[in-house]
Amino acid sequence: DGGITQSPKYLFRKEGQNVTLSCEQNLNHDAMYWYRQDPGQGLRLIYYSQIVNDFQKGDIAEGYSVSREKKESFPLTVTSAQKNPTAFYLCASSIVPGQETQYFGPGTRLLVL
Amino acid sequence: KQEVTQIPAALSVPEGENLVLNCSFTDSAIYNLQWFRQDPGKGLTSLLLIQSSQREQTSGRLNASLDKSSGRSTLYIAASQPGDSATYLCAVADSSYKLIFGSGTRLLVRP
């Protein structure tokens, strides 16, 4: 089955801790994206990558970091600098940036202990 | 800065009714417009994508229109069913291909 997987489904972060959210795709897509969704709101772009070993900041990149060492994988680290990390995080991919629809994973809900 | 607005924020209709969801955007220089569906606690599913040169797209009971000059799009759902209950999100792609999302319309179709 082709698709996007995100893990874990739920993640708990302690004060001052860095946590990493996993995103993997087997669709052979070049572009990958990370979004944050807060209750009752639309999605906001955190980071995106159009090709391996390259990525750009989105609208709310502060307190987050990413890597793109493999085409299939685009992990997101929520650092201790992100003071309000509680949200629903969604990963997406597309064949080429912008020209086709984006396919979304099932999401990771991050909660702060 | 591009802003996307969706009205209404929530909508409740009886089963079988035809309905229209609205999306407006402030900058007409878009690359495409997409409509997504989101079920509670889940990811997004793409419904329709309209390129900037197109006026509408249809898929089954869904029809989406685009009027770039007025900065508006509508999603028409015919003969609504309880299974259509979800949040519907509109997003526009800007010149750098980034998607800017509206906050969604939460739809409830009552049996």
mmCIF file of C-alpha atoms in Angstrom:
data_model
loop_
_atom_site.group_PDB
_atom_site.id
_atom_site.type_symbol
_atom_site.label_atom_id
_atom_site.label_comp_id
_atom_site.label_asym_id
_atom_site.label_seq_id
_atom_site.Cartn_x
_atom_site.Cartn_y
_atom_site.Cartn_z
ATOM 1 C CA ASP A 1 0.000 0.000 0.000
ATOM 2 C CA GLY A 2 1.312 3.434 -0.921
ATOM 3 C CA GLY A 3 0.891 6.274 1.471
ATOM 4 C CA ILE A 4 2.212 8.443 4.253
ATOM 5 C CA THR A 5 2.746 7.180 7.774
ATOM 6 C CA GLN A 6 3.266 9.263 10.886
ATOM 7 C CA SER A 7 4.331 8.038 14.278
ATOM 8 C CA PRO A 8 3.570 8.067 17.068
ATOM 9 C CA LYS A 9 -0.164 8.809 17.038
ATOM 10 C CA TYR A 10 0.130 10.513 20.460
ATOM 11 C CA LEU A 11 3.281 12.037 21.967
ATOM 12 C CA PHE A 12 3.844 13.535 25.383
ATOM 13 C CA ARG A 13 6.558 16.104 26.008
ATOM 14 C CA LYS A 14 8.007 17.148 29.318
ATOM 15 C CA GLU A 15 9.173 20.675 30.044
ATOM 16 C CA GLY A 16 12.523 21.406 28.353
ATOM 17 C CA GLN A 17 12.511 18.203 26.320
ATOM 18 C CA ASN A 18 13.088 17.844 22.579
ATOM 19 C CA VAL A 19 10.827 15.357 20.795
ATOM 20 C CA THR A 20 10.894 14.043 17.230
ATOM 21 C CA LEU A 21 7.881 13.239 15.072
ATOM 22 C CA SER A 22 8.328 10.717 12.288
ATOM 23 C CA CYS A 23 6.990 11.049 8.739
ATOM 24 C CA GLU A 24 7.627 8.434 6.048
ATOM 25 C CA GLN A 25 6.219 8.184 2.503
ATOM 26 C CA ASN A 26 6.512 5.466 -0.131
ATOM 27 C CA LEU A 27 4.834 7.475 -2.902
ATOM 28 C CA ASN A 28 8.165 8.513 -4.472
ATOM 29 C CA HIS A 29 7.174 12.156 -3.964
ATOM 30 C CA ASP A 30 9.833 14.860 -4.163
ATOM 31 C CA ALA A 31 8.157 17.421 -1.904
ATOM 32 C CA MET A 32 7.275 16.998 1.768
ATOM 33 C CA TYR A 33 5.643 19.368 4.264
ATOM 34 C CA TRP A 34 4.958 19.770 7.979
ATOM 35 C CA TYR A 35 1.883 21.617 9.234
ATOM 36 C CA ARG A 36 0.558 22.508 12.651
ATOM 37 C CA GLN A 37 -3.189 22.588 13.379
ATOM 38 C CA ASP A 38 -4.676 24.187 16.489
ATOM 39 C CA PRO A 39 -8.296 23.545 17.565
ATOM 40 C CA GLY A 40 -10.845 25.146 15.254
ATOM 41 C CA GLN A 41 -8.166 26.538 12.982
ATOM 42 C CA GLY A 42 -6.710 25.788 9.601
ATOM 43 C CA LEU A 43 -3.233 24.412 8.992
ATOM 44 C CA ARG A 44 -0.090 26.516 9.250
ATOM 45 C CA LEU A 45 3.115 25.594 7.446
ATOM 46 C CA ILE A 46 6.146 24.857 9.641
ATOM 47 C CA TYR A 47 8.773 23.590 7.165
ATOM 48 C CA TYR A 48 8.831 22.183 3.659
ATOM 49 C CA SER A 49 11.321 20.351 1.490
ATOM 50 C CA GLN A 50 11.283 20.228 -2.302
ATOM 51 C CA ILE A 51 14.227 17.847 -2.654
ATOM 52 C CA VAL A 52 16.574 15.704 -0.582
ATOM 53 C CA ASN A 53 19.087 17.643 1.550
ATOM 54 C CA ASP A 54 17.169 20.882 1.101
ATOM 55 C CA PHE A 55 14.374 22.479 3.141
ATOM 56 C CA GLN A 56 12.864 25.909 3.770
ATOM 57 C CA LYS A 57 11.136 27.591 6.683
ATOM 58 C CA GLY A 58 7.395 28.042 6.567
ATOM 59 C CA ASP A 59 5.338 30.628 8.432
ATOM 60 C CA ILE A 60 5.914 29.299 11.969
ATOM 61 C CA ALA A 61 9.359 27.625 11.954
ATOM 62 C CA GLU A 62 10.600 29.042 15.274
ATOM 63 C CA GLY A 63 11.154 26.291 17.835
ATOM 64 C CA TYR A 64 11.163 23.514 15.227
ATOM 65 C CA SER A 65 13.851 21.781 13.161
ATOM 66 C CA VAL A 66 13.799 19.255 10.303
ATOM 67 C CA SER A 67 16.108 17.116 8.195
ATOM 68 C CA ARG A 68 15.704 15.528 4.754
ATOM 69 C CA GLU A 69 18.485 12.958 4.383
ATOM 70 C CA LYS A 70 16.330 10.494 2.447
ATOM 71 C CA LYS A 71 13.569 11.069 -0.084
ATOM 72 C CA GLU A 72 11.174 8.925 1.944
ATOM 73 C CA SER A 73 11.675 10.560 5.331
ATOM 74 C CA PHE A 74 11.120 14.062 6.759
ATOM 75 C CA PRO A 75 11.297 14.018 10.581
ATOM 76 C CA LEU A 76 10.261 17.064 12.625
ATOM 77 C CA THR A 77 11.885 17.911 15.963
ATOM 78 C CA VAL A 78 9.958 20.072 18.398
ATOM 79 C CA THR A 79 12.622 21.745 20.513
ATOM 80 C CA SER A 80 12.422 23.159 24.024
ATOM 81 C CA ALA A 81 12.394 26.614 22.425
ATOM 82 C CA GLN A 82 8.827 25.982 21.232
ATOM 83 C CA LYS A 83 6.888 27.288 24.236
ATOM 84 C CA ASN A 84 3.416 26.233 23.112
ATOM 85 C CA PRO A 85 3.849 22.899 21.337
ATOM 86 C CA THR A 86 0.443 21.371 22.114
ATOM 87 C CA ALA A 87 -1.201 20.842 18.718
ATOM 88 C CA PHE A 88 -2.026 18.341 15.986
ATOM 89 C CA TYR A 89 0.890 17.887 13.567
ATOM 90 C CA LEU A 90 0.304 16.818 9.979
ATOM 91 C CA CYS A 91 2.841 15.702 7.407
ATOM 92 C CA ALA A 92 2.115 15.827 3.671
ATOM 93 C CA SER A 93 3.812 15.105 0.374
ATOM 94 C CA SER A 94 3.316 15.932 -3.298
ATOM 95 C CA ILE A 95 4.819 14.739 -6.571
ATOM 96 C CA VAL A 96 6.230 18.160 -7.335
ATOM 97 C CA PRO A 97 5.801 21.315 -5.261
ATOM 98 C CA GLY A 98 2.432 22.947 -5.832
ATOM 99 C CA GLN A 99 1.450 21.431 -9.142
ATOM 100 C CA GLU A 100 -0.392 18.470 -7.741
ATOM 101 C CA THR A 101 -2.470 17.890 -4.678
ATOM 102 C CA GLN A 102 -0.824 17.175 -1.365
ATOM 103 C CA TYR A 103 -1.375 13.803 0.311
ATOM 104 C CA PHE A 104 -1.612 13.854 4.087
ATOM 105 C CA GLY A 105 -0.634 11.441 6.828
ATOM 106 C CA PRO A 106 -2.918 10.601 9.785
ATOM 107 C CA GLY A 107 -1.284 13.110 12.128
ATOM 108 C CA THR A 108 0.458 13.134 15.516
ATOM 109 C CA ARG A 109 -1.133 14.785 18.539
ATOM 110 C CA LEU A 110 1.496 16.344 20.819
ATOM 111 C CA LEU A 111 0.619 17.051 24.428
ATOM 112 C CA VAL A 112 2.696 18.714 27.131
ATOM 113 C CA LEU A 113 2.932 17.084 30.568
ATOM 114 C CA LYS B 1 -0.198 38.631 2.695
ATOM 115 C CA GLN B 2 -2.694 36.060 1.449
ATOM 116 C CA GLU B 3 -5.625 35.370 3.768
ATOM 117 C CA VAL B 4 -8.236 32.663 3.264
ATOM 118 C CA THR B 5 -11.662 32.885 4.902
ATOM 119 C CA GLN B 6 -14.365 30.239 5.045
ATOM 120 C CA ILE B 7 -17.995 30.961 5.776
ATOM 121 C CA PRO B 8 -19.926 29.623 7.587
ATOM 122 C CA ALA B 9 -17.743 28.209 10.359
ATOM 123 C CA ALA B 10 -20.361 25.544 11.056
ATOM 124 C CA LEU B 11 -23.411 24.250 9.231
ATOM 125 C CA SER B 12 -26.118 21.743 10.156
ATOM 126 C CA VAL B 13 -28.508 20.464 7.489
ATOM 127 C CA PRO B 14 -31.022 17.612 7.131
ATOM 128 C CA GLU B 15 -30.086 14.669 4.962
ATOM 129 C CA GLY B 16 -30.828 15.111 1.263
ATOM 130 C CA GLU B 17 -30.327 18.863 1.176
ATOM 131 C CA ASN B 18 -28.069 20.515 -1.412
ATOM 132 C CA LEU B 19 -25.566 22.875 0.185
ATOM 133 C CA VAL B 20 -22.846 25.383 -0.627
ATOM 134 C CA LEU B 21 -19.665 26.090 1.289
ATOM 135 C CA ASN B 22 -17.852 29.347 0.650
ATOM 136 C CA CYS B 23 -14.173 30.252 0.499
ATOM 137 C CA SER B 24 -12.681 33.678 -0.177
ATOM 138 C CA PHE B 25 -9.077 34.797 -0.606
ATOM 139 C CA THR B 26 -7.503 38.253 -0.613
ATOM 140 C CA ASP B 27 -4.828 37.885 -3.321
ATOM 141 C CA SER B 28 -6.005 36.700 -6.742
ATOM 142 C CA ALA B 29 -2.451 35.679 -7.792
ATOM 143 C CA ILE B 30 -2.930 32.030 -6.907
ATOM 144 C CA TYR B 31 -1.490 28.938 -8.559
ATOM 145 C CA ASN B 32 -4.388 26.651 -7.694
ATOM 146 C CA LEU B 33 -7.149 26.143 -5.134
ATOM 147 C CA GLN B 34 -7.878 22.910 -3.337
ATOM 148 C CA TRP B 35 -10.732 21.589 -1.223
ATOM 149 C CA PHE B 36 -9.996 19.012 1.476
ATOM 150 C CA ARG B 37 -12.100 16.968 3.882
ATOM 151 C CA GLN B 38 -10.989 16.270 7.462
ATOM 152 C CA ASP B 39 -12.683 13.785 9.785
ATOM 153 C CA PRO B 40 -12.233 14.331 13.564
ATOM 154 C CA GLY B 41 -8.693 13.526 14.702
ATOM 155 C CA LYS B 42 -7.623 12.461 11.211
ATOM 156 C CA GLY B 43 -5.510 13.755 8.359
ATOM 157 C CA LEU B 44 -6.814 15.574 5.289
ATOM 158 C CA THR B 45 -8.257 13.950 2.180
ATOM 159 C CA SER B 46 -8.097 15.855 -1.102
ATOM 160 C CA LEU B 47 -11.496 16.350 -2.739
ATOM 161 C CA LEU B 48 -10.929 18.664 -5.679
ATOM 162 C CA LEU B 49 -8.100 20.742 -7.139
ATOM 163 C CA ILE B 50 -8.814 23.657 -9.477
ATOM 164 C CA GLN B 51 -5.914 25.126 -11.443
ATOM 165 C CA SER B 52 -5.869 28.926 -11.730
ATOM 166 C CA SER B 53 -6.846 28.705 -15.415
ATOM 167 C CA GLN B 54 -9.928 26.571 -14.678
ATOM 168 C CA ARG B 55 -13.411 27.639 -13.607
ATOM 169 C CA GLU B 56 -14.694 24.450 -11.997
ATOM 170 C CA GLN B 57 -14.071 20.801 -11.187
ATOM 171 C CA THR B 58 -16.544 18.009 -10.481
ATOM 172 C CA SER B 59 -16.268 14.700 -8.675
ATOM 173 C CA GLY B 60 -19.428 12.701 -8.059
ATOM 174 C CA ARG B 61 -21.796 14.783 -5.922
ATOM 175 C CA LEU B 62 -19.180 17.501 -5.441
ATOM 176 C CA ASN B 63 -18.660 20.546 -7.632
ATOM 177 C CA ALA B 64 -16.138 23.282 -6.929
ATOM 178 C CA SER B 65 -16.026 26.604 -8.736
ATOM 179 C CA LEU B 66 -13.322 29.259 -8.864
ATOM 180 C CA ASP B 67 -13.651 32.970 -9.618
ATOM 181 C CA LYS B 68 -10.121 34.349 -9.346
ATOM 182 C CA SER B 69 -11.032 37.933 -10.123
ATOM 183 C CA SER B 70 -13.438 38.144 -7.190
ATOM 184 C CA GLY B 71 -11.314 35.929 -4.944
ATOM 185 C CA ARG B 72 -14.005 33.342 -4.356
ATOM 186 C CA SER B 73 -14.581 29.605 -4.542
ATOM 187 C CA THR B 74 -17.622 27.532 -3.677
ATOM 188 C CA LEU B 75 -17.976 23.841 -2.928
ATOM 189 C CA TYR B 76 -21.402 22.500 -3.855
ATOM 190 C CA ILE B 77 -22.520 19.216 -2.289
ATOM 191 C CA ALA B 78 -25.595 17.634 -3.859
ATOM 192 C CA ALA B 79 -28.012 15.386 -1.981
ATOM 193 C CA SER B 80 -26.082 15.477 1.277
ATOM 194 C CA GLN B 81 -25.678 12.301 3.357
ATOM 195 C CA PRO B 82 -24.753 11.728 7.021
ATOM 196 C CA GLY B 83 -21.419 10.351 5.780
ATOM 197 C CA ASP B 84 -20.604 13.814 4.419
ATOM 198 C CA SER B 85 -20.332 15.103 8.005
ATOM 199 C CA ALA B 86 -16.785 16.411 8.430
ATOM 200 C CA THR B 87 -14.763 19.615 8.338
ATOM 201 C CA TYR B 88 -14.144 21.002 4.858
ATOM 202 C CA LEU B 89 -10.979 23.035 4.317
ATOM 203 C CA CYS B 90 -10.144 25.326 1.441
ATOM 204 C CA ALA B 91 -6.500 26.112 0.563
ATOM 205 C CA VAL B 92 -4.828 28.266 -2.080
ATOM 206 C CA ALA B 93 -1.346 27.722 -3.483
ATOM 207 C CA ASP B 94 0.690 30.892 -3.849
ATOM 208 C CA SER B 95 3.449 31.580 -6.394
ATOM 209 C CA SER B 96 5.978 29.693 -4.255
ATOM 210 C CA TYR B 97 3.583 26.708 -4.228
ATOM 211 C CA LYS B 98 2.927 26.944 -0.506
ATOM 212 C CA LEU B 99 -0.639 26.193 0.625
ATOM 213 C CA ILE B 100 -2.502 28.773 2.719
ATOM 214 C CA PHE B 101 -5.502 27.271 4.503
ATOM 215 C CA GLY B 102 -8.800 28.640 5.693
ATOM 216 C CA SER B 103 -10.054 27.652 9.137
ATOM 217 C CA GLY B 104 -12.676 25.309 7.709
ATOM 218 C CA THR B 105 -16.431 24.752 7.738
ATOM 219 C CA ARG B 106 -17.678 22.070 10.134
ATOM 220 C CA LEU B 107 -20.598 20.268 8.450
ATOM 221 C CA LEU B 108 -23.177 18.093 10.189
ATOM 222 C CA VAL B 109 -25.732 16.247 8.058
ATOM 223 C CA ARG B 110 -28.605 15.050 10.249
ATOM 224 C CA PRO B 111 -30.339 11.745 9.376
#
